[in-house]
Coordinates of C-alpha atoms and ligand atoms in Angstrom, one line a residue:
M410 CA -9.8 -83.0 -104.0
R411 CA -6.2 -82.9 -105.3
S412 CA -3.5 -85.6 -104.7
I413 CA 0.0 -84.8 -103.6
S414 CA 3.3 -86.7 -102.9
L415 CA 5.9 -85.1 -100.7
L416 CA 9.5 -86.2 -101.2
G417 CA 11.5 -85.0 -98.1
A418 CA 8.4 -84.6 -95.9
T419 CA 10.4 -84.3 -92.7
G420 CA 12.6 -81.4 -93.8
S421 CA 12.2 -77.7 -93.6
V422 CA 10.4 -77.3 -97.0
G423 CA 8.4 -80.5 -96.3
T424 CA 7.2 -79.1 -93.0
S425 CA 6.2 -75.8 -94.5
T426 CA 4.3 -77.7 -97.3
L427 CA 2.5 -79.8 -94.8
E428 CA 1.5 -76.7 -92.7
L429 CA -0.2 -75.4 -95.9
I430 CA -1.9 -78.8 -96.6
R431 CA -3.0 -78.9 -92.9
Q432 CA -4.9 -75.6 -93.3
S433 CA -7.1 -77.0 -96.1
R434 CA -6.9 -80.6 -95.2
A435 CA -10.1 -81.6 -97.0
A436 CA -8.8 -80.4 -100.3
W437 CA -5.9 -82.8 -100.4
R438 CA -5.3 -86.5 -100.6
V439 CA -1.8 -87.5 -99.6
E440 CA -0.3 -90.3 -101.6
A441 CA 3.4 -90.6 -100.5
L442 CA 5.5 -89.1 -97.8
T443 CA 9.2 -89.8 -97.7
A444 CA 12.2 -89.2 -95.5
N445 CA 15.7 -90.5 -95.2
C446 CA 15.6 -92.1 -91.7
N447 CA 13.6 -89.8 -89.5
V448 CA 11.1 -92.6 -88.7
A449 CA 9.3 -91.1 -85.8
E450 CA 8.5 -87.9 -87.6
L451 CA 7.6 -89.7 -90.8
A452 CA 5.2 -92.1 -89.2
A453 CA 3.5 -89.3 -87.2
L454 CA 3.0 -87.4 -90.4
A455 CA 1.9 -90.3 -92.4
R456 CA -0.7 -91.1 -89.7
E457 CA -1.9 -87.5 -89.5
F458 CA -2.2 -87.0 -93.2
E459 CA -3.4 -90.6 -93.9
A460 CA -0.8 -91.2 -96.5
K461 CA -1.1 -94.3 -98.7
V462 CA 2.6 -95.0 -98.4
A463 CA 5.6 -93.9 -96.2
V464 CA 9.1 -94.5 -97.5
V465 CA 12.5 -94.2 -95.8
A466 CA 15.4 -93.9 -98.2
D467 CA 17.7 -95.6 -95.8
E468 CA 16.6 -99.2 -95.9
S469 CA 18.1 -100.0 -92.5
C470 CA 15.3 -97.8 -91.0
L471 CA 12.4 -99.8 -92.6
D472 CA 11.8 -102.2 -89.7
D473 CA 11.4 -99.2 -87.4
L474 CA 9.0 -97.6 -89.9
R475 CA 7.0 -100.8 -90.2
E476 CA 6.7 -101.0 -86.4
A477 CA 5.8 -97.3 -86.1
L478 CA 3.0 -97.7 -88.7
A479 CA 1.7 -101.1 -87.4
G480 CA -2.1 -101.2 -87.5
S481 CA -2.5 -97.9 -89.4
G482 CA -3.0 -99.5 -92.8
I483 CA -0.3 -97.3 -94.3
E484 CA 2.2 -99.1 -96.5
A485 CA 5.8 -98.9 -95.4
A486 CA 8.7 -99.1 -97.8
G487 CA 12.4 -98.5 -97.8
G488 CA 15.4 -98.0 -100.1
R489 CA 16.2 -96.1 -103.3
A490 CA 14.0 -98.2 -105.5
A491 CA 11.0 -97.9 -103.2
L492 CA 11.6 -94.1 -103.1
C493 CA 11.5 -93.9 -107.0
E494 CA 8.4 -96.3 -107.0
A495 CA 6.6 -93.9 -104.6
A496 CA 7.6 -90.9 -106.6
S497 CA 6.3 -92.4 -109.9
R498 CA 2.7 -92.9 -108.5
P499 CA 0.3 -90.7 -110.3
V500 CA -0.6 -87.6 -108.4
D501 CA -1.6 -84.1 -109.2
I502 CA 1.5 -82.5 -107.7
T503 CA 4.8 -83.9 -106.4
V504 CA 6.8 -81.6 -104.1
A505 CA 10.4 -82.5 -104.5
A506 CA 12.1 -81.4 -101.2
I507 CA 14.8 -84.0 -100.7
V508 CA 18.2 -82.4 -100.0
G509 CA 21.1 -83.0 -102.4
C510 CA 21.6 -85.1 -105.4
A511 CA 19.9 -88.0 -103.5
G512 CA 16.7 -86.5 -104.7
L513 CA 17.6 -86.8 -108.3
G514 CA 16.4 -90.4 -109.0
P515 CA 12.9 -89.7 -107.4
V516 CA 12.6 -86.4 -109.2
M517 CA 13.3 -88.1 -112.6
A518 CA 10.8 -90.9 -111.7
A519 CA 8.1 -88.2 -111.1
I520 CA 9.0 -86.4 -114.3
D521 CA 8.8 -89.7 -116.3
Q522 CA 5.1 -89.9 -115.4
G523 CA 4.6 -86.4 -117.0
G524 CA 3.3 -85.0 -113.7
T525 CA 3.5 -81.5 -112.2
I526 CA 6.6 -81.2 -110.0
A527 CA 7.1 -78.4 -107.5
L528 CA 10.9 -78.4 -107.4
A529 CA 12.7 -77.3 -104.2
N530 CA 15.6 -79.8 -104.7
K531 CA 17.9 -77.5 -106.7
E532 CA 20.9 -79.9 -106.5
A533 CA 19.0 -82.4 -108.7
L534 CA 18.5 -79.8 -111.5
V535 CA 22.1 -78.5 -111.2
S536 CA 23.5 -82.0 -111.5
A537 CA 21.3 -83.3 -114.2
G538 CA 20.7 -80.1 -116.1
D539 CA 19.9 -80.9 -119.8
V540 CA 19.1 -84.5 -118.8
M541 CA 16.3 -83.3 -116.6
T542 CA 15.0 -80.5 -118.9
A543 CA 15.0 -83.0 -121.9
A544 CA 12.9 -85.5 -119.8
V545 CA 10.5 -82.7 -118.8
A546 CA 10.0 -81.9 -122.5
K547 CA 9.8 -85.5 -123.6
H548 CA 7.2 -86.5 -121.0
G549 CA 5.2 -83.3 -121.0
A550 CA 5.9 -82.7 -117.3
T551 CA 5.6 -79.3 -115.7
L552 CA 8.3 -78.0 -113.4
L553 CA 7.2 -75.3 -110.9
P554 CA 10.1 -73.6 -109.0
V555 CA 9.8 -73.6 -105.3
D556 CA 13.0 -71.8 -104.6
S557 CA 11.9 -68.3 -103.7
E558 CA 14.1 -66.6 -106.3
H559 CA 13.0 -68.9 -109.2
N560 CA 9.4 -68.7 -108.0
A561 CA 9.8 -64.9 -108.1
I562 CA 11.2 -65.0 -111.7
F563 CA 8.5 -67.4 -112.8
Q564 CA 5.9 -65.0 -111.5
C565 CA 7.7 -62.0 -113.1
L566 CA 7.8 -63.8 -116.5
A567 CA 4.0 -64.7 -116.6
G568 CA 2.4 -63.2 -119.6
N569 CA 5.7 -62.1 -121.1
A570 CA 7.9 -63.5 -123.8
I571 CA 11.3 -64.8 -122.8
E572 CA 12.9 -63.2 -125.9
D573 CA 12.0 -59.7 -124.4
V574 CA 14.1 -60.3 -121.2
R575 CA 17.2 -58.2 -120.9
W576 CA 18.2 -59.4 -117.4
I577 CA 17.2 -61.8 -114.8
T578 CA 18.5 -60.6 -111.4
L579 CA 18.8 -63.1 -108.7
T580 CA 18.8 -61.5 -105.3
A581 CA 20.9 -63.0 -102.5
S582 CA 20.7 -62.1 -98.9
G583 CA 24.5 -62.6 -98.6
G584 CA 23.9 -65.0 -95.7
P585 CA 24.9 -64.5 -92.0
L586 CA 28.7 -64.0 -92.7
R587 CA 28.3 -61.3 -95.4
T588 CA 30.3 -58.6 -93.5
M589 CA 33.1 -60.9 -92.2
S590 CA 36.8 -60.6 -93.1
M591 CA 38.7 -63.6 -94.6
E592 CA 40.3 -64.2 -91.2
E593 CA 37.0 -64.2 -89.5
L594 CA 35.4 -66.5 -92.2
H595 CA 38.2 -69.0 -91.6
A596 CA 37.2 -69.4 -88.0
V597 CA 33.5 -69.6 -88.5
T598 CA 31.8 -72.5 -86.7
P599 CA 28.9 -74.6 -88.0
A600 CA 26.6 -73.0 -85.6
Q601 CA 27.5 -69.5 -86.9
A602 CA 27.1 -70.7 -90.5
V603 CA 23.7 -72.1 -90.2
A604 CA 22.3 -69.1 -88.3
H605 CA 20.7 -67.4 -91.3
P606 CA 19.4 -63.8 -90.6
N607 CA 16.2 -64.1 -92.7
W608 CA 15.3 -67.7 -93.5
S609 CA 14.8 -70.8 -91.5
M610 CA 16.1 -73.7 -93.5
G611 CA 17.8 -77.0 -93.3
A612 CA 21.5 -77.2 -92.4
K613 CA 22.9 -77.9 -95.8
I614 CA 21.2 -75.0 -97.6
S615 CA 22.0 -72.7 -94.7
V616 CA 25.7 -73.4 -95.1
D617 CA 25.3 -73.0 -98.9
S618 CA 23.8 -69.5 -98.2
A619 CA 26.7 -68.7 -95.9
T620 CA 29.3 -69.6 -98.6
M621 CA 27.1 -68.1 -101.3
M622 CA 27.2 -71.5 -103.1
N623 CA 23.4 -71.4 -102.8
K624 CA 23.4 -68.5 -105.2
G625 CA 25.9 -70.3 -107.4
L626 CA 23.6 -73.4 -107.6
E627 CA 20.7 -70.9 -108.1
F628 CA 22.5 -69.3 -111.0
I629 CA 22.7 -72.7 -112.7
E630 CA 19.1 -73.6 -111.8
A631 CA 18.0 -70.3 -113.3
H632 CA 19.9 -71.1 -116.5
H633 CA 18.0 -74.3 -116.9
L634 CA 14.6 -73.1 -115.9
F635 CA 14.7 -69.7 -117.9
P636 CA 16.8 -70.1 -121.0
V637 CA 17.8 -66.4 -121.5
G638 CA 21.5 -67.1 -121.8
L639 CA 24.1 -67.1 -119.0
D640 CA 25.2 -63.6 -119.9
R641 CA 21.7 -62.3 -119.0
I642 CA 21.6 -63.7 -115.5
R643 CA 23.2 -61.7 -112.7
I644 CA 23.4 -61.7 -108.9
V645 CA 22.7 -58.8 -106.6
V646 CA 23.2 -58.9 -102.8
H647 CA 20.0 -57.6 -101.1
P648 CA 20.4 -58.3 -97.3
Q649 CA 16.7 -57.7 -96.5
S650 CA 15.4 -60.6 -98.7
V651 CA 12.3 -58.6 -99.5
I652 CA 12.7 -58.6 -103.3
H653 CA 13.0 -62.3 -104.1
S654 CA 14.2 -61.7 -107.7
M655 CA 13.6 -59.4 -110.7
V656 CA 13.2 -59.5 -114.5
E657 CA 14.2 -56.5 -116.6
Y658 CA 12.6 -56.3 -120.1
R659 CA 14.0 -54.7 -123.1
D660 CA 11.8 -51.7 -122.8
G661 CA 13.4 -50.8 -119.5
S662 CA 10.6 -52.2 -117.3
T663 CA 11.7 -54.2 -114.3
L664 CA 9.2 -56.5 -112.6
A665 CA 10.1 -57.7 -109.1
Q666 CA 8.3 -60.1 -106.7
L667 CA 8.3 -59.1 -103.1
G668 CA 7.1 -61.0 -100.0
P669 CA 8.0 -62.0 -96.6
S670 CA 11.0 -64.3 -96.1
D671 CA 8.9 -67.3 -95.6
M672 CA 9.0 -70.3 -97.8
R673 CA 5.3 -70.9 -97.4
V674 CA 4.7 -68.1 -99.9
P675 CA 6.5 -69.7 -102.9
I676 CA 5.3 -73.1 -101.9
A677 CA 1.7 -71.9 -101.9
S678 CA 2.3 -70.3 -105.2
C679 CA 3.3 -73.8 -106.6
L680 CA 0.4 -75.7 -104.7
A681 CA -2.2 -73.4 -106.0
W682 CA -0.8 -72.5 -109.5
P683 CA -2.2 -71.1 -111.7
R684 CA -4.5 -69.8 -109.0
R685 CA -3.6 -68.3 -105.5
M686 CA -4.3 -69.6 -102.0
E687 CA -4.3 -68.2 -98.5
T688 CA -1.2 -68.5 -96.4
P689 CA -0.8 -67.9 -92.7
C690 CA 2.2 -65.6 -93.4
A691 CA 2.6 -62.1 -91.9
P692 CA 1.9 -59.6 -94.6
L693 CA 4.8 -57.5 -96.0
D694 CA 5.1 -54.2 -94.1
L695 CA 7.3 -52.0 -96.2
V696 CA 7.1 -49.0 -93.8
A697 CA 8.3 -51.2 -91.0
Q698 CA 11.0 -52.5 -93.3
G699 CA 12.2 -48.9 -94.0
E700 CA 14.8 -49.5 -96.5
L701 CA 16.0 -51.9 -99.1
T702 CA 19.7 -52.0 -100.0
F703 CA 21.7 -53.7 -102.8
F704 CA 25.4 -54.6 -103.3
A705 CA 27.5 -56.3 -105.8
P706 CA 28.7 -59.8 -104.7
D707 CA 32.3 -60.1 -103.4
E708 CA 33.7 -63.0 -105.1
E709 CA 37.1 -62.6 -103.3
R710 CA 35.7 -63.6 -100.0
F711 CA 32.9 -65.7 -101.4
P712 CA 34.2 -67.4 -104.5
A713 CA 31.4 -69.9 -104.8
T714 CA 29.4 -67.9 -107.3
R715 CA 32.4 -67.6 -109.6
L716 CA 33.0 -71.4 -109.3
A717 CA 29.4 -72.1 -110.3
R718 CA 29.4 -69.6 -113.2
E719 CA 32.7 -71.2 -114.5
A720 CA 31.2 -74.7 -114.0
V721 CA 28.1 -74.0 -116.0
Q722 CA 30.1 -72.2 -118.7
A723 CA 32.5 -75.2 -119.0
G724 CA 29.4 -77.5 -119.2
G725 CA 30.0 -81.3 -119.5
A726 CA 30.3 -82.9 -116.1
A727 CA 31.5 -79.7 -114.3
P728 CA 28.1 -78.7 -112.8
A729 CA 27.4 -82.1 -111.4
T730 CA 31.0 -82.3 -110.1
L731 CA 30.6 -78.9 -108.5
N732 CA 27.5 -80.0 -106.7
A733 CA 28.9 -83.3 -105.5
A734 CA 32.1 -81.7 -104.2
N735 CA 30.1 -79.1 -102.4
E736 CA 27.8 -81.6 -100.8
V737 CA 30.8 -83.6 -99.5
A738 CA 32.7 -80.5 -98.3
V739 CA 29.6 -79.0 -96.5
A740 CA 29.0 -82.4 -94.8
S741 CA 32.6 -82.4 -93.7
F742 CA 32.4 -78.8 -92.4
L743 CA 29.2 -79.5 -90.5
A744 CA 31.0 -82.6 -88.9
G745 CA 33.7 -80.2 -87.7
H746 CA 36.4 -81.7 -89.9
I747 CA 37.3 -78.7 -92.2
P748 CA 37.2 -75.0 -91.7
F749 CA 34.6 -73.0 -93.4
T750 CA 36.8 -71.5 -96.1
R751 CA 38.0 -75.0 -97.1
I752 CA 34.5 -75.6 -98.6
A753 CA 34.9 -73.5 -101.7
L754 CA 38.6 -74.3 -101.9
S755 CA 38.0 -78.0 -102.1
V756 CA 35.3 -77.5 -104.7
E757 CA 37.7 -75.5 -106.8
E758 CA 40.4 -78.1 -106.4
V759 CA 38.2 -81.0 -107.4
L760 CA 36.9 -79.0 -110.5
N761 CA 40.5 -78.1 -111.4
Q762 CA 41.5 -81.8 -111.3
S763 CA 38.6 -82.9 -113.4
A764 CA 39.3 -83.8 -116.9
V765 CA 37.1 -82.1 -119.5
T766 CA 34.3 -84.6 -120.2
C767 CA 31.2 -84.7 -122.4
A768 CA 28.0 -83.7 -120.7
P769 CA 26.2 -86.7 -119.2
T770 CA 23.3 -87.8 -121.4
S771 CA 21.4 -90.0 -119.0
L772 CA 20.4 -90.3 -115.4
D773 CA 23.0 -93.1 -114.8
E774 CA 25.8 -91.0 -116.4
V775 CA 24.9 -88.1 -114.1
L776 CA 24.9 -90.4 -111.1
A777 CA 28.3 -91.8 -112.1
V778 CA 29.7 -88.3 -112.3
D779 CA 28.2 -87.5 -108.9
S780 CA 29.6 -90.6 -107.3
E781 CA 33.1 -90.2 -108.8
A782 CA 33.3 -86.6 -107.7
R783 CA 32.2 -87.5 -104.2
E784 CA 35.0 -90.1 -104.0
R785 CA 37.6 -87.6 -105.2
T786 CA 36.4 -84.9 -102.8
S787 CA 36.4 -87.3 -99.8
A788 CA 40.0 -88.5 -100.7
L789 CA 41.1 -84.9 -101.0
L790 CA 39.7 -83.9 -97.7
E791 CA 41.1 -86.9 -96.0
S792 CA 44.6 -86.3 -97.4
A793 CA 44.6 -82.6 -96.2
Ligands
NDP1136 P1 16.2 -80.5 -94.8 O1 17.6 -80.9 -94.5 O2 15.5 -79.7 -93.8 O3 15.3 -81.8 -95.2 C1 15.7 -82.7 -96.1 C2 14.7 -83.7 -96.4 O4 15.3 -84.8 -97.2 C3 14.3 -84.6 -95.1 O5 13.0 -85.1 -95.3 C4 15.3 -85.7 -95.1 O6 14.9 -86.9 -94.3 C5 15.4 -86.0 -96.5 N1 16.7 -86.7 -96.9 C6 17.9 -86.3 -96.5 N2 18.8 -87.1 -97.1 C7 18.2 -88.0 -97.8 C8 18.6 -89.0 -98.7 N3 19.9 -89.4 -98.8 N4 17.7 -89.7 -99.3 C9 16.3 -89.3 -99.3 N5 15.9 -88.3 -98.5 C10 16.8 -87.7 -97.8 O7 16.3 -79.7 -96.2 P2 15.5 -78.4 -96.7 O8 14.1 -78.7 -96.5 O9 16.0 -77.2 -96.1 O10 15.8 -78.4 -98.2 C11 15.3 -79.4 -99.1 C12 15.7 -79.0 -100.6 O11 15.0 -77.7 -100.8 C13 17.2 -78.7 -100.8 O12 17.5 -79.0 -102.0 C14 17.3 -77.2 -100.6 O13 18.3 -76.6 -101.4 C15 15.9 -76.7 -101.3 N6 15.4 -75.5 -100.7 C16 15.2 -75.3 -99.4 C17 14.7 -74.1 -98.8 C18 14.5 -74.0 -97.4 O14 14.0 -72.9 -97.0 N7 14.7 -74.9 -96.6 C19 14.6 -72.9 -99.8 C20 14.8 -73.2 -101.2 C21 15.2 -74.5 -101.6 P3 15.4 -87.0 -92.8 O15 14.5 -86.1 -92.0 O16 15.0 -88.4 -92.5 O17 16.8 -86.7 -92.7

């Protein structure tokens, strides 16, 4: 029996993870399940999976959680410190699936225990970058990438030397708005932006896919996970999302990982690593698929990948600033306050206003950059 904690249990990745746990229930002991404030769902999951502790990040939801768990014997906790305490409990694997930089503290708490972390929460790695990878090295933790592209690269790198890599190619579906003109993009509604053609995901990452910021964040994520050098990581638009990413070696061989567009596949790869496990996913049918196509990204209409590349090249506080500005702008777009095209524009404005600063060297410094960039982005959007 293996033990697991799931941070962000009520979300899209969390739900997919629990589906896999459910299919081999006897093989798993669930330690902690967390959410922000979705008390009903969290309590139902905690009861079903007999979690030891359930945590809501939003402390104002704790009384409701206590009530929902009354008589179950499951510990209820709330607030940021409780989230980090739950994440630091020793388990065989922690799935980090909180959305946004809000997941950074808990991920770092799990890393500090030297555990194995299946990382979906890309914003945490983008913001903390070297602070996180240094903590992983210091504590002997293991980071397994859940993101389908990085999971694909991880698989393609197995048994090879990173020095032999010529290119890492991140594939991008291009999102639901890939073929729209600038005028059409300006008028895009939140409902259109979250309607991803291939993947079913939470609202924030769906908007990131539509702006291509998701690929920008993934570019930075790949740089930290697979240190081949920024000039060896490239992005190719592949609308069918069948090839999840590729690694080309110096002898001219390219290895690709293919699979259905279903997050249960990369999640299963992490849960079973270094072995494999069954999933209920439909097998890949290449004949039914028919064709696979590839395009260069269009950074005129979708400037986010350029912004991310420039931010990671600039270094210092720029990646954390990019991420924070994007989180605020996406929330504002989803709330109907700004047009779609304003998301990338505001990220660029905030980055341009930022003084060149040294790279943060601790979790507190990363969080300070994050919080300051959020304030500046909110002020910018309010003044517009
Ligand atoms: P969702 O929005 O579906 O779920 C987010 C989860 O985080 C929920 O459990 C939510 O709780 C919790 N949460 C939200 N805000 C906070 C907060 N401030 N503090 C603590 N917990 C919080 O997101 P996804 O599952 O789509 O994505 C999760 C992460 O995985 C993201 O970083 C995303 O980029 C990454 N990812 C997602 C993929 C996908 O297919 N969805 C694919 C690859 C990566 P509550 O329900 O209470 O709001």
